[in-house]
N, CA, C and O atoms as a printed pandas DataFrame, in Angstrom:
     atom_number atom_name residue_name chain_id  residue_number  x_coord  y_coord  z_coord
0              1         N          MET        A               1  -18.434  -33.105   31.561
1              2        CA          MET        A               1  -19.154  -32.574   30.201
2              3         C          MET        A               1  -17.342  -31.104   30.556
3              4         O          MET        A               1  -16.547  -30.779   31.438
4              5         N          ALA        A               2  -17.742  -30.766   28.974
5              6        CA          ALA        A               2  -16.953  -29.702   28.889
6              7         C          ALA        A               2  -16.381  -28.744   30.596
7              8         O          ALA        A               2  -17.245  -28.845   31.466
8              9         N          ASP        A               3  -15.715  -28.313   30.826
9             10        CA          ASP        A               3  -15.546  -27.519   31.849
10            11         C          ASP        A               3  -15.599  -25.264   29.908
11            12         O          ASP        A               3  -15.057  -24.928   28.856
12            13         N          HIS        A               4  -16.839  -24.672   31.097
13            14        CA          HIS        A               4  -16.722  -23.358   30.052
14            15         C          HIS        A               4  -16.463  -22.898   31.230
15            16         O          HIS        A               4  -17.132  -21.868   31.144
16            17         N          GLY        A               5  -16.015  -22.863   32.255
17            18        CA          GLY        A               5  -15.452  -21.019   32.898
18            19         C          GLY        A               5  -13.974  -20.187   32.633
19            20         O          GLY        A               5  -13.049  -20.049   31.833
20            21         N          GLU        A               6  -14.620  -19.660   34.221
21            22        CA          GLU        A               6  -12.995  -18.787   33.450
22            23         C          GLU        A               6  -11.930  -19.553   33.562
23            24         O          GLU        A               6  -11.061  -19.184   32.772
24            25         N          GLN        A               7  -11.602  -20.511   34.237
25            26        CA          GLN        A               7  -10.247  -21.627   33.227
26            27         C          GLN        A               7  -10.221  -22.042   33.044
27            28         O          GLN        A               7   -9.281  -22.754   33.398
28            29         N          ALA        A               8  -11.168  -22.536   32.097
29            30        CA          ALA        A               8  -10.777  -22.719   30.234
30            31         C          ALA        A               8  -10.380  -21.801   29.867
31            32         O          ALA        A               8   -9.344  -21.850   29.204
32            33         N          CYS        A               9  -10.979  -20.619   30.109
33            34        CA          CYS        A               9  -10.477  -19.348   29.263
34            35         C          CYS        A               9   -9.195  -19.176   29.151
35            36         O          CYS        A               9   -8.582  -19.112   28.086
36            37         N          ARG        A              10   -8.380  -19.029   31.100
37            38        CA          ARG        A              10   -7.571  -18.820   30.645
38            39         C          ARG        A              10   -5.880  -19.792   30.021
39            40         O          ARG        A              10   -4.673  -19.554   30.070
40            41         N          ARG        A              11   -6.702  -20.836   29.520
41            42        CA          ARG        A              11   -5.727  -22.413   28.783
42            43         C          ARG        A              11   -5.427  -22.132   27.786
43            44         O          ARG        A              11   -4.504  -22.802   27.323
44            45         N          VAL        A              12   -6.133  -20.774   26.708
45            46        CA          VAL        A              12   -5.754  -20.444   25.272
46            47         C          VAL        A              12   -4.496  -20.266   24.717
47            48         O          VAL        A              12   -4.173  -19.080   24.664
48            49         N          ASP        A              13   -3.677  -21.052   24.285
49            50        CA          ASP        A              13   -2.910  -20.915   23.945
50            51         C          ASP        A              13   -2.423  -19.560   22.979
51            52         O          ASP        A              13   -2.701  -19.480   21.783
52            53         N          VAL        A              14   -1.613  -18.479   23.767
53            54        CA          VAL        A              14   -0.826  -17.699   23.665
54            55         C          VAL        A              14    0.324  -17.661   22.351
55            56         O          VAL        A              14    1.080  -16.703   22.185
56            57         N          GLY        A              15    0.314  -18.398   21.812
57            58        CA          GLY        A              15    1.010  -18.328   21.112
58            59         C          GLY        A              15    0.004  -17.914   19.587
59            60         O          GLY        A              15    0.273  -17.242   18.592
60            61         N          ILE        A              16   -0.920  -18.493   19.907
61            62        CA          ILE        A              16   -1.633  -18.970   18.569
62            63         C          ILE        A              16   -3.053  -17.375   19.195
63            64         O          ILE        A              16   -3.670  -16.831   18.279
64            65         N          SER        A              17   -3.197  -17.125   19.962
65            66        CA          SER        A              17   -3.394  -15.670   20.117
66            67         C          SER        A              17   -2.846  -14.843   19.407
67            68         O          SER        A              17   -3.359  -14.207   18.487
68            69         N          ARG        A              18   -1.352  -14.782   19.940
69            70        CA          ARG        A              18   -0.698  -13.922   18.985
70            71         C          ARG        A              18   -0.668  -13.917   17.515
71            72         O          ARG        A              18   -1.178  -12.930   16.986
72            73         N          VAL        A              19   -0.262  -14.657   16.889
73            74        CA          VAL        A              19   -0.330  -15.694   15.700
74            75         C          VAL        A              19   -1.364  -14.273   15.475
75            76         O          VAL        A              19   -1.061  -13.084   15.377
76            77         N          PHE        A              20   -2.637  -14.940   15.445
77            78        CA          PHE        A              20   -3.807  -14.879   15.294
78            79         C          PHE        A              20   -4.194  -13.060   15.416
79            80         O          PHE        A              20   -4.867  -12.403   14.621
80            81         N          GLU        A              21   -3.590  -12.640   16.537
81            82        CA          GLU        A              21   -3.812  -11.136   16.122
82            83         C          GLU        A              21   -2.219  -10.306   14.707
83            84         O          GLU        A              21   -1.606   -9.254   14.522
84            85         N          LEU        A              22   -2.284  -11.227   14.330
85            86        CA          LEU        A              22   -1.663  -10.119   13.502
86            87         C          LEU        A              22   -1.820  -11.214   12.439
87            88         O          LEU        A              22   -2.579  -10.429   11.870
88            89         N          PHE        A              23   -1.820  -11.961   11.878
89            90        CA          PHE        A              23   -2.400  -12.979   10.815
90            91         C          PHE        A              23   -4.100  -12.528   10.601
91            92         O          PHE        A              23   -4.398  -11.996    9.532
92            93         N          GLY        A              24   -5.217  -12.768   11.680
93            94        CA          GLY        A              24   -6.394  -12.286   11.431
94            95         C          GLY        A              24   -7.118  -11.007   10.719
95            96         O          GLY        A              24   -8.314  -10.752   10.576
96            97         N          LYS        A              25   -5.969  -10.315   10.335
97            98        CA          LYS        A              25   -6.953   -8.602   10.230
98            99         C          LYS        A              25   -6.473   -9.213    8.917
99           100         O          LYS        A              25   -5.591  -10.044    8.697
100          101         N          ARG        A              26   -7.394   -8.495    8.028
101          102        CA          ARG        A              26   -7.604   -8.857    6.013
102          103         C          ARG        A              26   -6.019   -8.129    5.571
103          104         O          ARG        A              26   -5.491   -7.127    6.052
104          105         N          TRP        A              27   -5.608   -8.887    4.673
105          106        CA          TRP        A              27   -4.411   -8.115    3.834
106          107         C          TRP        A              27   -3.790   -9.050    4.673
107          108         O          TRP        A              27   -4.394  -10.056    4.299
108          109         N          THR        A              28   -2.885   -9.508    5.687
109          110        CA          THR        A              28   -2.137   -9.692    5.548
110          111         C          THR        A              28   -1.351  -10.997    5.560
111          112         O          THR        A              28   -0.143  -11.226    5.628
112          113         N          GLY        A              29   -2.507  -11.836    5.466
113          114        CA          GLY        A              29   -2.054  -13.156    4.449
114          115         C          GLY        A              29   -1.531  -13.341    3.062
115          116         O          GLY        A              29   -0.756  -14.185    2.611
116          117         N          PRO        A              30   -2.200  -12.255    2.455
117          118        CA          PRO        A              30   -2.173  -12.446    1.031
118          119         C          PRO        A              30    0.025  -11.836    0.881
119          120         O          PRO        A              30    1.129  -12.284    0.570
120          121         N          ILE        A              31   -0.707  -10.515    1.409
121          122        CA          ILE        A              31    0.632  -10.170    1.781
122          123         C          ILE        A              31    2.390  -10.792    1.948
123          124         O          ILE        A              31    3.518  -10.456    1.586
124          125         N          VAL        A              32    1.573  -12.137    2.915
125          126        CA          VAL        A              32    3.050  -12.554    3.168
126          127         C          VAL        A              32    3.184  -13.837    2.332
127          128         O          VAL        A              32    4.253  -14.333    1.977
128          129         N          SER        A              33    2.110  -14.247    2.099
129          130        CA          SER        A              33    2.046  -14.586    0.911
130          131         C          SER        A              33    2.764  -14.437   -0.766
131          132         O          SER        A              33    3.435  -15.143   -1.519
132          133         N          VAL        A              34    2.217  -13.223   -0.772
133          134        CA          VAL        A              34    3.708  -12.960   -2.225
134          135         C          VAL        A              34    4.940  -13.002   -1.972
135          136         O          VAL        A              34    5.883  -13.334   -2.690
136          137         N          LEU        A              35    4.878  -12.448   -0.303
137          138        CA          LEU        A              35    6.852  -11.929   -0.475
138          139         C          LEU        A              35    6.881  -13.984   -0.156
139          140         O          LEU        A              35    7.835  -14.761   -0.110
140          141         N          MET        A              36    5.963  -14.124   -0.061
141          142        CA          MET        A              36    7.349  -16.082    0.265
142          143         C          MET        A              36    7.576  -15.863   -1.115
143          144         O          MET        A              36    8.731  -15.437   -1.142
144          145         N          ARG        A              37    7.103  -15.909   -2.413
145          146        CA          ARG        A              37    8.025  -16.105   -3.353
146          147         C          ARG        A              37    9.441  -15.086   -3.885
147          148         O          ARG        A              37   10.447  -15.644   -4.325
148          149         N          GLN        A              38    9.356  -13.608   -3.780
149          150        CA          GLN        A              38   10.894  -12.929   -4.156
150          151         C          GLN        A              38    9.966  -11.631   -3.235
151          152         O          GLN        A              38    8.874  -11.569   -2.669
152          153         N          THR        A              39   10.969  -10.832   -3.451
153          154        CA          THR        A              39   11.309   -9.555   -3.112
154          155         C          THR        A              39   10.760   -8.683   -3.523
155          156         O          THR        A              39   11.696   -8.304   -4.228
156          157         N          VAL        A              40    9.984   -7.958   -3.721
157          158        CA          VAL        A              40    8.976   -7.705   -4.468
158          159         C          VAL        A              40    9.137   -6.261   -3.673
159          160         O          VAL        A              40    9.580   -5.928   -2.574
160          161         N          HIS        A              41    8.407   -5.418   -5.064
161          162        CA          HIS        A              41    8.623   -3.513   -4.826
162          163         C          HIS        A              41    6.959   -3.463   -4.677
163          164         O          HIS        A              41    6.351   -4.524   -4.824
164          165         N          PHE        A              42    6.094   -2.032   -4.336
165          166        CA          PHE        A              42    5.812   -2.108   -3.507
166          167         C          PHE        A              42    4.557   -2.159   -4.524
167          168         O          PHE        A              42    3.661   -2.999   -4.617
168          169         N          ALA        A              43    4.898   -0.475   -5.560
169          170        CA          ALA        A              43    3.726   -0.990   -6.349
170          171         C          ALA        A              43    3.396   -2.505   -7.820
171          172         O          ALA        A              43    2.803   -2.754   -8.870
172          173         N          ASP        A              44    4.503   -3.162   -6.579
173          174        CA          ASP        A              44    3.985   -4.858   -7.778
174          175         C          ASP        A              44    3.514   -5.457   -7.095
175          176         O          ASP        A              44    2.874   -6.467   -7.389
176          177         N          LEU        A              45    3.766   -4.817   -5.462
177          178        CA          LEU        A              45    2.568   -6.187   -4.564
178          179         C          LEU        A              45    1.888   -6.055   -4.321
179          180         O          LEU        A              45    1.187   -6.915   -3.789
180          181         N          ARG        A              46    1.387   -4.323   -4.606
181          182        CA          ARG        A              46   -0.136   -3.515   -4.626
182          183         C          ARG        A              46   -0.972   -4.489   -5.569
183          184         O          ARG        A              46   -2.089   -5.006   -5.540
184          185         N          ARG        A              47    0.433   -4.477   -6.653
185          186        CA          ARG        A              47   -0.822   -5.185   -8.554
186          187         C          ARG        A              47   -1.421   -6.263   -7.841
187          188         O          ARG        A              47   -2.610   -6.387   -7.549
188          189         N          ALA        A              48   -0.348   -7.130   -7.557
189          190        CA          ALA        A              48   -0.443   -8.499   -6.835
190          191         C          ALA        A              48   -1.428   -9.122   -6.293
191          192         O          ALA        A              48   -1.915  -10.241   -6.457
192          193         N          ILE        A              49   -1.778   -7.767   -5.258
193          194        CA          ILE        A              49   -2.913   -8.336   -4.474
194          195         C          ILE        A              49   -4.253   -7.243   -4.789
195          196         O          ILE        A              49   -4.284   -6.074   -4.407
196          197         N          PRO        A              50   -5.237   -7.880   -5.510
197          198        CA          PRO        A              50   -6.927   -7.102   -6.136
198          199         C          PRO        A              50   -6.943   -6.851   -4.667
199          200         O          PRO        A              50   -6.767   -7.516   -3.646
200          201         N          GLY        A              51   -7.358   -5.052   -5.120
201          202        CA          GLY        A              51   -8.454   -4.916   -4.074
202          203         C          GLY        A              51   -7.399   -3.558   -2.802
203          204         O          GLY        A              51   -7.764   -2.514   -2.262
204          205         N          ILE        A              52   -6.336   -4.163   -2.796
205          206        CA          ILE        A              52   -5.662   -3.336   -1.679
206          207         C          ILE        A              52   -5.651   -1.581   -2.046
207          208         O          ILE        A              52   -5.833   -1.334   -3.238
208          209         N          SER        A              53   -5.505   -0.689   -1.366
209          210        CA          SER        A              53   -5.110    0.187   -1.278
210          211         C          SER        A              53   -4.011    0.202   -0.776
211          212         O          SER        A              53   -3.513   -0.751   -0.176
212          213         N          GLU        A              54   -3.312    1.666   -1.023
213          214        CA          GLU        A              54   -1.795    1.748   -0.940
214          215         C          GLU        A              54   -1.934    2.231    0.316
215          216         O          GLU        A              54   -0.734    1.961    0.345
216          217         N          ARG        A              55   -2.105    2.529    1.034
217          218        CA          ARG        A              55   -2.784    2.900    2.811
218          219         C          ARG        A              55   -2.509    1.792    3.859
219          220         O          ARG        A              55   -1.807    1.681    4.864
220          221         N          MET        A              56   -3.772    0.681    2.855
221          222        CA          MET        A              56   -3.621   -0.847    4.124
222          223         C          MET        A              56   -2.746   -0.968    3.176
223          224         O          MET        A              56   -3.213   -1.905    2.529
224          225         N          LEU        A              57   -2.075   -0.743    2.814
225          226        CA          LEU        A              57   -0.469   -2.280    2.195
226          227         C          LEU        A              57    0.347   -1.347    3.047
227          228         O          LEU        A              57    1.046   -1.829    3.937
228          229         N          SER        A              58    0.303    0.261    2.796
229          230        CA          SER        A              58    1.645    0.176    3.596
230          231         C          SER        A              58    1.787    0.006    5.182
231          232         O          SER        A              58    2.774   -0.089    5.912
232          233         N          ASP        A              59    0.244    0.007    5.454
233          234        CA          ASP        A              59   -0.195   -0.167    6.489
234          235         C          ASP        A              59    0.459   -1.585    7.645
235          236         O          ASP        A              59    1.443   -1.882    8.322
236          237         N          ARG        A              60   -0.935   -2.111    7.234
237          238        CA          ARG        A              60   -0.486   -4.021    6.951
238          239         C          ARG        A              60    1.541   -3.701    6.239
239          240         O          ARG        A              60    2.315   -3.498    7.174
240          241         N          LEU        A              61    1.735   -3.694    5.824
241          242        CA          LEU        A              61    3.672   -3.416    5.647
242          243         C          LEU        A              61    4.235   -2.876    7.481
243          244         O          LEU        A              61    4.612   -3.747    8.264
244          245         N          ALA        A              62    4.210   -1.993    7.728
245          246        CA          ALA        A              62    4.078   -1.112    9.093
246          247         C          ALA        A              62    5.072   -2.364    9.757
247          248         O          ALA        A              62    6.236   -2.763    9.789
248          249         N          GLU        A              63    2.776   -2.858   10.584
249          250        CA          GLU        A              63    2.920   -3.508   11.229
250          251         C          GLU        A              63    3.904   -5.366   10.697
251          252         O          GLU        A              63    4.331   -5.901   11.720
252          253         N          LEU        A              64    4.072   -5.817    9.994
253          254        CA          LEU        A              64    4.888   -7.484   10.054
254          255         C          LEU        A              64    6.316   -5.930   10.022
255          256         O          LEU        A              64    7.376   -6.156   10.604
256          257         N          GLY        A              65    6.198   -5.112    9.608
257          258        CA          GLY        A              65    8.109   -5.153    9.552
258          259         C          GLY        A              65    8.512   -4.510   11.498
259          260         O          GLY        A              65    9.469   -4.766   12.229
260          261         N          ALA        A              66    7.313   -3.672   11.713
261          262        CA          ALA        A              66    7.454   -4.077   13.740
262          263         C          ALA        A              66    7.149   -5.185   14.533
263          264         O          ALA        A              66    6.931   -4.998   15.730
264          265         N          ALA        A              67    7.091   -6.498   13.981
265          266        CA          ALA        A              67    7.099   -7.482   13.960
266          267         C          ALA        A              67    8.081   -8.114   13.546
267          268         O          ALA        A              67    7.738   -9.296   13.537
268          269         N          GLY        A              68    9.212   -8.008   13.160
269          270        CA          GLY        A              68    9.853   -8.579   12.827
270          271         C          GLY        A              68    9.807   -9.639   11.638
271          272         O          GLY        A              68   10.385  -10.709   11.445
272          273         N          LEU        A              69    8.993   -8.984   11.013
273          274        CA          LEU        A              69    8.776  -10.779    9.744
274          275         C          LEU        A              69    9.035  -10.220    8.612
275          276         O          LEU        A              69    9.032  -10.982    7.646
276          277         N          VAL        A              70    9.353   -8.673    8.342
277          278        CA          VAL        A              70    9.338   -8.211    6.805
278          279         C          VAL        A              70   10.496   -6.649    6.942
279          280         O          VAL        A              70   10.590   -5.826    7.852
280          281         N          VAL        A              71   11.054   -6.731    5.931
281          282        CA          VAL        A              71   12.005   -5.568    5.774
282          283         C          VAL        A              71   12.279   -5.012    5.093
283          284         O          VAL        A              71   13.220   -5.183    4.318
284          285         N          ARG        A              72   11.453   -4.046    5.159
285          286        CA          ARG        A              72   11.370   -2.419    3.844
286          287         C          ARG        A              72   12.868   -2.104    3.053
287          288         O          ARG        A              72   13.380   -1.221    3.741
288          289         N          GLU        A              73   13.378   -2.281    2.431
289          290        CA          GLU        A              73   14.507   -1.853    1.096
290          291         C          GLU        A              73   14.457   -0.463    0.572
291          292         O          GLU        A              73   13.504   -0.551   -0.202
292          293         N          VAL        A              74   14.931    0.923    0.492
293          294        CA          VAL        A              74   15.033    1.372   -0.338
294          295         C          VAL        A              74   15.858    1.716   -1.850
295          296         O          VAL        A              74   16.809    2.497   -1.877
296          297         N          ASP        A              75   15.445    1.152   -2.843
297          298        CA          ASP        A              75   16.485    1.297   -3.975
298          299         C          ASP        A              75   16.951    2.533   -4.303
299          300         O          ASP        A              75   16.421    3.396   -5.003
300          301         N          GLU        A              76   18.080    2.536   -3.682
301          302        CA          GLU        A              76   18.726    4.343   -4.025
302          303         C          GLU        A              76   18.233    4.387   -6.280
303          304         O          GLU        A              76   18.451    3.324   -6.861
304          305         N          GLY        A              77   17.927    5.027   -6.748
305          306        CA          GLY        A              77   17.532    5.737   -8.178
306          307         C          GLY        A              77   18.463    6.409   -8.616
307          308         O          GLY        A              77   19.659    6.206   -8.411
308          309         N          PRO        A              78   17.760    7.648   -9.542
309          310        CA          PRO        A              78   16.945    7.205   -9.267
310          311         C          PRO        A              78   15.807    6.004  -10.363
311          312         O          PRO        A              78   16.242    4.852  -10.349
312          313         N          PRO        A              79   15.112    6.107  -10.822
313          314        CA          PRO        A              79   14.038    7.073   -9.343
314          315         C          PRO        A              79   14.269    5.583   -7.713
315          316         O          PRO        A              79   14.763    4.481   -7.472
316          317         N          LEU        A              80   13.681    6.417   -7.256
317          318        CA          LEU        A              80   13.505    6.125   -5.728
318          319         C          LEU        A              80   12.943    4.926   -5.905
319          320         O          LEU        A              80   12.214    5.103   -6.882
320          321         N          ARG        A              81   12.810    3.588   -5.493
321          322        CA          ARG        A              81   12.206    2.674   -5.542
322          323         C          ARG        A              81   11.744    1.752   -3.337
323          324         O          ARG        A              81   12.169    2.029   -2.216
324          325         N          VAL        A              82   11.192    1.182   -3.633
325          326        CA          VAL        A              82   11.067   -0.057   -2.026
326          327         C          VAL        A              82   10.945   -1.188   -2.096
327          328         O          VAL        A              82    9.922   -1.668   -2.584
328          329         N          ALA        A              83   11.607   -1.694   -1.788
329          330        CA          ALA        A              83   10.991   -3.455   -1.693
330          331         C          ALA        A              83   10.808   -4.083   -0.533
331          332         O          ALA        A              83   11.689   -4.009    0.324
332          333         N          TYR        A              84    9.719   -4.758   -0.319
333          334        CA          TYR        A              84   10.026   -5.155    0.779
334          335         C          TYR        A              84   10.257   -6.972    0.356
335          336         O          TYR        A              84    9.849   -7.676   -0.568
336          337         N          ARG        A              85   11.181   -7.237    1.652
337          338        CA          ARG        A              85   11.005   -8.913    1.954
338          339         C          ARG        A              85   10.921   -9.864    3.468
339          340         O          ARG        A              85   10.663   -9.838    4.671
340          341         N          LEU        A              86   11.156  -10.302    2.853
341          342        CA          LEU        A              86   10.815  -11.708    4.190
342          343         C          LEU        A              86   12.029  -11.706    5.173
343          344         O          LEU        A              86   13.144  -12.163    4.919
344          345         N          THR        A              87   11.588  -11.053    6.460
345          346        CA          THR        A              87   13.027  -11.825    7.159
346          347         C          THR        A              87   13.226  -13.463    7.642
347          348         O          THR        A              87   12.267  -14.219    7.489
348          349         N          GLU        A              88   14.008  -13.781    8.001
349          350        CA          GLU        A              88   14.505  -15.296    8.550
350          351         C          GLU        A              88   13.023  -15.391    9.289
351          352         O          GLU        A              88   12.321  -16.346    8.957
352          353         N          ALA        A              89   12.560  -14.559   10.167
353          354        CA          ALA        A              89   11.104  -15.066   10.893
354          355         C          ALA        A              89    9.691  -15.142   10.128
355          356         O          ALA        A              89    8.729  -15.909   10.186
356          357         N          GLY        A              90   10.048  -13.855    9.297
357          358        CA          GLY        A              90    8.678  -14.045    8.159
358          359         C          GLY        A              90    9.110  -15.017    7.042
359          360         O          GLY        A              90    8.410  -14.823    6.049
360          361         N          ALA        A              91   10.263  -16.255    6.807
361          362        CA          ALA        A              91   10.253  -16.975    5.295
362          363         C          ALA        A              91    9.877  -18.349    6.302
363          364         O          ALA        A              91    9.059  -19.168    5.885
364          365         N          ALA        A              92   10.592  -18.548    7.767
365          366        CA          ALA        A              92    9.780  -19.581    8.121
366          367         C          ALA        A              92    8.660  -19.748    8.414
367          368         O          ALA        A              92    8.420  -20.885    8.821
368          369         N          MET        A              93    7.506  -18.791    8.365
369          370        CA          MET        A              93    6.203  -19.489    8.516
370          371         C          MET        A              93    5.688  -20.172    6.844
371          372         O          MET        A              93    4.651  -20.823    6.720
372          373         N          GLU        A              94    6.411  -19.936    5.951
373          374        CA          GLU        A              94    5.690  -20.797    4.764
374          375         C          GLU        A              94    5.239  -22.416    4.858
375          376         O          GLU        A              94    4.278  -22.943    4.297
376          377         N          PRO        A              95    6.267  -23.057    5.770
377          378        CA          PRO        A              95    5.428  -24.736    6.261
378          379         C          PRO        A              95    4.164  -23.930    6.536
379          380         O          PRO        A              95    3.269  -23.850    5.695
380          381         N          ALA        A              96    4.106  -23.383    7.632
381          382        CA          ALA        A              96    2.582  -23.623    8.421
382          383         C          ALA        A              96    1.955  -22.813    7.929
383          384         O          ALA        A              96    1.099  -22.554    8.775
384          385         N          LEU        A              97    1.667  -21.738    6.438
385          386        CA          LEU        A              97    1.288  -21.075    5.682
386          387         C          LEU        A              97    0.810  -22.072    4.857
387          388         O          LEU        A              97   -0.347  -21.894    4.476
388          389         N          LYS        A              98    1.296  -22.943    4.521
389          390        CA          LYS        A              98    1.358  -24.257    3.407
390          391         C          LYS        A              98    0.339  -25.148    3.726
391          392         O          LYS        A              98   -0.704  -25.177    3.073
392          393         N          GLU        A              99    0.518  -25.757    4.520
393          394        CA          GLU        A              99   -0.111  -26.772    5.550
394          395         C          GLU        A              99   -1.924  -25.464    5.510
395          396         O          GLU        A              99   -2.921  -25.548    4.793
396          397         N          LEU        A             100   -1.642  -24.664    6.385
397          398        CA          LEU        A             100   -3.093  -23.938    6.562
398          399         C          LEU        A             100   -3.837  -24.418    4.719
399          400         O          LEU        A             100   -4.663  -25.273    4.397
400          401         N          GLY        A             101   -3.201  -23.588    4.046
401          402        CA          GLY        A             101   -3.496  -23.634    3.030
402          403         C          GLY        A             101   -4.457  -24.305    2.170
403          404         O          GLY        A             101   -5.465  -23.992    1.536
404          405         N          GLN        A             102   -3.332  -25.993    2.524
405          406        CA          GLN        A             102   -3.379  -26.777    1.743
406          407         C          GLN        A             102   -5.391  -27.306    2.681
407          408         O          GLN        A             102   -6.433  -27.730    2.181
408          409         N          TRP        A             103   -5.090  -27.041    3.764
409          410        CA          TRP        A             103   -6.194  -27.596    5.009
410          411         C          TRP        A             103   -7.568  -26.378    4.147
411          412         O          TRP        A             103   -8.589  -26.910    3.710
412          413         N          ALA        A             104   -7.464  -25.483    4.072
413          414        CA          ALA        A             104   -8.254  -24.566    2.980
414          415         C          ALA        A             104   -8.626  -25.164    1.807
415          416         O          ALA        A             104   -9.629  -24.681    1.282
416          417         N          ASP        A             105   -7.879  -26.459    1.017
417          418        CA          ASP        A             105   -8.392  -26.409    0.338
418          419         C          ASP        A             105   -9.032  -27.464    0.025
419          420         O          ASP        A             105   -9.399  -27.801   -1.101
420          421         N          VAL        A             106   -9.205  -28.101    1.193
421          422        CA          VAL        A             106   -9.815  -29.034    1.415
422          423         C          VAL        A             106  -11.022  -29.805    2.541
423          424         O          VAL        A             106  -11.494  -30.942    2.508
424          425         N          TYR        A             107  -11.300  -28.500    3.642
425          426        CA          TYR        A             107  -11.805  -28.292    4.661
426          427         C          TYR        A             107  -13.168  -26.964    4.092
427          428         O          TYR        A             107  -14.386  -27.047    4.251
428          429         N          LEU        A             108  -12.504  -26.036    3.539
429          430        CA          LEU        A             108  -13.809  -25.289    3.396
430          431         C          LEU        A             108  -13.812  -25.143    1.636
431          432         O          LEU        A             108  -13.106  -24.970    0.643
432          433         N          PRO        A             109  -15.044  -25.337    2.079
433          434        CA          PRO        A             109  -15.845  -25.353    0.345
434          435         C          PRO        A             109  -15.586  -23.600    0.004
435          436         O          PRO        A             109  -15.704  -22.494    0.531
436          437         N          GLY        A             110  -15.248  -24.120   -0.986
437          438        CA          GLY        A             110  -15.124  -22.654   -2.253
438          439         C          GLY        A             110  -14.562  -22.139   -1.735
439          440         O          GLY        A             110  -15.186  -21.154   -1.340
440          441         N          SER        A             111  -13.437  -22.149   -1.347
441          442        CA          SER        A             111  -11.387  -21.547   -0.994
442          443         C          SER        A             111  -10.650  -21.852   -2.129
443          444         O          SER        A             111   -9.425  -21.963   -2.093
444          445         N          GLY        A             112  -11.323  -21.997   -3.149
445          446        CA          GLY        A             112  -10.232  -23.034   -4.601
446          447         C          GLY        A             112   -8.954  -21.613   -4.331
447          448         O          GLY        A             112   -9.203  -20.549   -3.764
448          449         N          ARG        A             113   -7.819  -21.968   -4.840
449          450        CA          ARG        A             113   -6.588  -21.207   -4.972
450          451         C          ARG        A             113   -6.807  -20.346   -6.793
451          452         O          ARG        A             113   -7.575  -20.728   -7.675
452          453         N          CYS        A             114   -6.104  -19.473   -6.833
453          454        CA          CYS        A             114   -6.361  -18.389   -8.262
454          455         C          CYS        A             114   -4.975  -18.894   -9.145
455          456         O          CYS        A             114   -4.728  -18.398  -10.244
C-alpha cells in the first residue's frame, strides 16, 4: 500500500520543486524558449510571445535574472535598447526543455507546436 502520510510529503525532490517554482509561472517557458535561439531585444521578445504584457514580460525577465538564468544588456543608443540573453546556466536548460517539449508532443493531446 502506498505511503500517503507526512513522511511521503517530505520526500518530494527539492530540486524539482525549485524548478517548477520558477518555470511553473505563466510565460516563463515561452520567454526562455525564445531566448534559447538568440539574444533578443525587449520589443522583439514581446512580439514573439503573443498575449504577454510589457509589465508581465518585465517581471518575468527580472525573476529569471534574479535566478541567474538571464542577463540584461543595455545597447548604448541612440536609440537606447535593452536586450536579453541566457546565461550559461540558462542555456544549460535547453536539453531538458527540449525533452519536455517532445514529451508534450507525444503525451499531451492538442499540444502541437506552432
